[in-house]
Coordinates of C-alpha atoms in Angstrom, one line a residue:
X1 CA 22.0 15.3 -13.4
X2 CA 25.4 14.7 -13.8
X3 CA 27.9 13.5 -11.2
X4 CA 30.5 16.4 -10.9
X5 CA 32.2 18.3 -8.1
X6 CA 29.7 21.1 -7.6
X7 CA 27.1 18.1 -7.2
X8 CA 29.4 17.0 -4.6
X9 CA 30.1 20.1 -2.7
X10 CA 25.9 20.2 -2.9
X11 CA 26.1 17.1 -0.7
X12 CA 27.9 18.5 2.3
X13 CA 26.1 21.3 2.3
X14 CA 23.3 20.0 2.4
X15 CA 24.6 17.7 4.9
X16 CA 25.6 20.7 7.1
X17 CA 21.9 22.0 7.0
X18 CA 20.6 19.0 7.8
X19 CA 22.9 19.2 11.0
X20 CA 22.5 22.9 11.8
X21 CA 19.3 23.8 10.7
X22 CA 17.1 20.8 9.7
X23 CA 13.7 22.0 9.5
X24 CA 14.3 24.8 7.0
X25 CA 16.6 22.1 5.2
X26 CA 13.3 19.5 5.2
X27 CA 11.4 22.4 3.7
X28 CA 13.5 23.4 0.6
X29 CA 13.7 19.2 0.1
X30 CA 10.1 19.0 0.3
X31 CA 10.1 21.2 -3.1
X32 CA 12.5 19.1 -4.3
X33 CA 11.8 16.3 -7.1
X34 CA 14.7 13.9 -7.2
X35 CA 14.1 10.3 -8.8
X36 CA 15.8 7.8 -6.2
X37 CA 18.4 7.4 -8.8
X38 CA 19.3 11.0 -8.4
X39 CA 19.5 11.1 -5.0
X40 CA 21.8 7.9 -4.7
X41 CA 24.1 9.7 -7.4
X42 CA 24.3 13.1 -6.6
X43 CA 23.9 12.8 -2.9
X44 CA 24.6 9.0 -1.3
X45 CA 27.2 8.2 -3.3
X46 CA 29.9 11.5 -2.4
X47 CA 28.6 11.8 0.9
X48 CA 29.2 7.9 2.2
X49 CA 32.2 7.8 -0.1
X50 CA 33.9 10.7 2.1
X51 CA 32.7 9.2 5.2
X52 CA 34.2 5.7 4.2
X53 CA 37.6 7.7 3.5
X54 CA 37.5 8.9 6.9
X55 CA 37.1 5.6 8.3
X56 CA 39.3 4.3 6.4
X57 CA 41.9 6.7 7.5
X58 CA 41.3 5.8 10.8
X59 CA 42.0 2.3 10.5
X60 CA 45.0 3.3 8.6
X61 CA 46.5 5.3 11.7
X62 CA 45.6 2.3 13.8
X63 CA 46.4 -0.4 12.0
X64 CA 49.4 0.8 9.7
X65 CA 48.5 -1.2 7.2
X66 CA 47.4 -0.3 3.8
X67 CA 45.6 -3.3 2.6
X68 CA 43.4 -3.6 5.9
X69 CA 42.3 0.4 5.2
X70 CA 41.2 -0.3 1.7
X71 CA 39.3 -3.3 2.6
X72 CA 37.7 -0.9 5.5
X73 CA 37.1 1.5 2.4
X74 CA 34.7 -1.1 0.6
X75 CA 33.5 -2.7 3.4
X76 CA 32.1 1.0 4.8
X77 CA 31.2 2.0 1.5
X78 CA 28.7 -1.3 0.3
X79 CA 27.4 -1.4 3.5
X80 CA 26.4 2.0 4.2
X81 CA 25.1 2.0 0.6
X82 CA 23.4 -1.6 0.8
X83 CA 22.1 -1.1 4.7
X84 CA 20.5 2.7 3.5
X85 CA 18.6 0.8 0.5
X86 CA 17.5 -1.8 1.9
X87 CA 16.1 0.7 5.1
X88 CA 14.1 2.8 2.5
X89 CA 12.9 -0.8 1.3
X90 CA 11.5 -1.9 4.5
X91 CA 10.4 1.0 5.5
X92 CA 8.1 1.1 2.2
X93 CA 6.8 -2.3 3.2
X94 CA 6.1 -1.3 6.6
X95 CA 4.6 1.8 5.4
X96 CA 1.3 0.7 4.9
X97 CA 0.9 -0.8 9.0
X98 CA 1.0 3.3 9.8
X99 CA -1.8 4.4 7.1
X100 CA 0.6 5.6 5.0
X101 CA 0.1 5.8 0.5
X102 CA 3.1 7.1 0.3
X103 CA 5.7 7.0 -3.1
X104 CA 9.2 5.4 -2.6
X105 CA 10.6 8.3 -4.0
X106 CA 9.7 10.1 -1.0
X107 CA 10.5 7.3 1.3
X108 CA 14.2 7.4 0.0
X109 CA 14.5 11.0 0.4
X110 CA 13.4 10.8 4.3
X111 CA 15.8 7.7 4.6
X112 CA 19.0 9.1 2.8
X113 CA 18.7 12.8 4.2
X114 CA 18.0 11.4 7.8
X115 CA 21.1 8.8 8.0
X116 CA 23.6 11.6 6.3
X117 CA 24.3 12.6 10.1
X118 CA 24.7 8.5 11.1
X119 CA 27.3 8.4 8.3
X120 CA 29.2 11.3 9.1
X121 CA 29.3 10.6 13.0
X122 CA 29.9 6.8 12.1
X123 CA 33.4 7.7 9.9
X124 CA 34.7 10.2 12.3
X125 CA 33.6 7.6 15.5
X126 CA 36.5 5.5 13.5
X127 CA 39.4 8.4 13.2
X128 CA 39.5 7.2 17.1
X129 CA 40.5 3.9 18.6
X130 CA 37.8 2.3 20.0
X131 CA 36.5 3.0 23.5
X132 CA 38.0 6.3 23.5
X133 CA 36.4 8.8 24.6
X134 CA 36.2 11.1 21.9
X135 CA 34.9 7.3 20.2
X136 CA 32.1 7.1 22.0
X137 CA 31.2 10.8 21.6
X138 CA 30.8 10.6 18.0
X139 CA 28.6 7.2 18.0
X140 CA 26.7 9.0 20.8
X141 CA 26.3 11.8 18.4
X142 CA 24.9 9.0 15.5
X143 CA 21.6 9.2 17.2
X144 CA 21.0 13.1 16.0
X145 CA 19.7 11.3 12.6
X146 CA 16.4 10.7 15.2
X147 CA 15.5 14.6 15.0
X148 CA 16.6 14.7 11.7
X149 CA 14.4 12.0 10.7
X150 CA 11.4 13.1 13.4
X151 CA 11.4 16.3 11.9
X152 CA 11.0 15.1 8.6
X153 CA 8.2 13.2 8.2
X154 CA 6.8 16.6 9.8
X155 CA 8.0 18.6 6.4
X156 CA 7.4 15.4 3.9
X157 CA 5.0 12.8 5.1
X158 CA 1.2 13.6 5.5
X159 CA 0.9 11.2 8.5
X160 CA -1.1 11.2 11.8
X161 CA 0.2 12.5 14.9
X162 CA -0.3 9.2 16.7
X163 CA 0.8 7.0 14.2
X164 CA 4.1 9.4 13.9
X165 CA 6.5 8.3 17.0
X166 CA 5.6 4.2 15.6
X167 CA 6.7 5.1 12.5
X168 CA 10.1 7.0 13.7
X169 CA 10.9 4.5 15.5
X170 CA 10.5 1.5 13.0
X171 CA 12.8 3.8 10.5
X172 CA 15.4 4.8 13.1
X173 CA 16.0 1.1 13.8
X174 CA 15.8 0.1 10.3
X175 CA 18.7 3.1 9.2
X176 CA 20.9 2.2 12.4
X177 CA 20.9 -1.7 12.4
X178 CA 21.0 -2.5 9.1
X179 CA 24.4 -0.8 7.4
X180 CA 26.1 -1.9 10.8
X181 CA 24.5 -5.8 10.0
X182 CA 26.4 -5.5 6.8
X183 CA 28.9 -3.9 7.9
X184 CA 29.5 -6.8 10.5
X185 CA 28.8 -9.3 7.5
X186 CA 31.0 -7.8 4.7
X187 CA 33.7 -8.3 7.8
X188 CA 33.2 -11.5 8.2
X189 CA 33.6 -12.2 4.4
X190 CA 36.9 -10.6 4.2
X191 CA 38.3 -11.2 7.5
X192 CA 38.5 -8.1 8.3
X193 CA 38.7 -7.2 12.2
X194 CA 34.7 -6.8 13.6
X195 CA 34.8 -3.0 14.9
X196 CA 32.2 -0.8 16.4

């Protein structure tokens, strides 16, 4: 698959589905076979690329510094990338405690998809200065990746009913605390100012 623009404009659409109308979206992804490769290519990669733009834009407003937005740039960009691999990697190890046989491919598509509504809310949560309100609205509206994900393992994931909210929850924290832990660390390393 090669990375061009239509791949690209694929991305936020399917993004948008996932927002608007998840369910059908987790139904045509369930078709879908994407190596993990693929899916870090044509999907990860534009999606948290824009979102790290937008955040980066943000800081720029704020700030008024170039240098400080670029460094906001990478620092968004490895660790939404880092935090989202290492999420579908723990969440394969844990896999097992729930019953589950279950291929990593499919683990990183649940992962990915799921967190595409964390990324987005995360970047615009940034456009504002912290504690605003309109701040606080969009890393309110972060959470929505729960449905996203809930619904999900519904369309992807032969697991049981009982062992379903367990798992949910393990994932959820895994996607939300881990891109912020290296977000806080990549901040530390270049001395950039810690932000929400």
């Amino acid at each position: 698959m090669e990375y061009n623009s239509k791949g690209v404009l694929n991305s936020f659409f399917r993004t948008l589905n996932l927002l608007l109308t998840p369910k059908r979206e987790w139904e045509r992804i369930a078709l879908e076979s994407n190596t993990t490769k693929e899916l870090f290519r044509s999907f990860a990669f534009p999606l948290i690329a824009f979102c790290a733009i937008i955040a980066a834009s943000g800081t720029y407003i704020y700030s008024k510094e170039l240098w400080v937005a670029v460094v906001k740039l990478f620092v968004d960009f490895m660790a939404l990338n880092l935090g989202l691999y290492c999420a579908a990697k723990l969440t394969i190890l844990i896999s097992p405690n729930f019953q589950l046989v279950i291929k990593s491919e499919l683990v990183f598509k649940l992962v990915i998809y799921s967190a595409s509504a964390f990324c987005i809310f995360h970047g615009l949560a940034q456009l504002f200065s912290p504690f605003s309100f309109l701040n606080q609205i969009c890393l309110l509206f972060e959470m929505y990746f729960i449905r996203i994900l809930w619904l999900g393992t519904l369309s992807i994931l032969s697991i049981a009913n009982n062992k379903r909210p367990g798992f949910v929850v393990m994932a959820s924290l895994l996607i939300l605390v881990l891109p912020l832990l290296f977000e806080r660390l990549f901040s530390i390393l270049f001395r950039f100012p810690l932000t929400i």
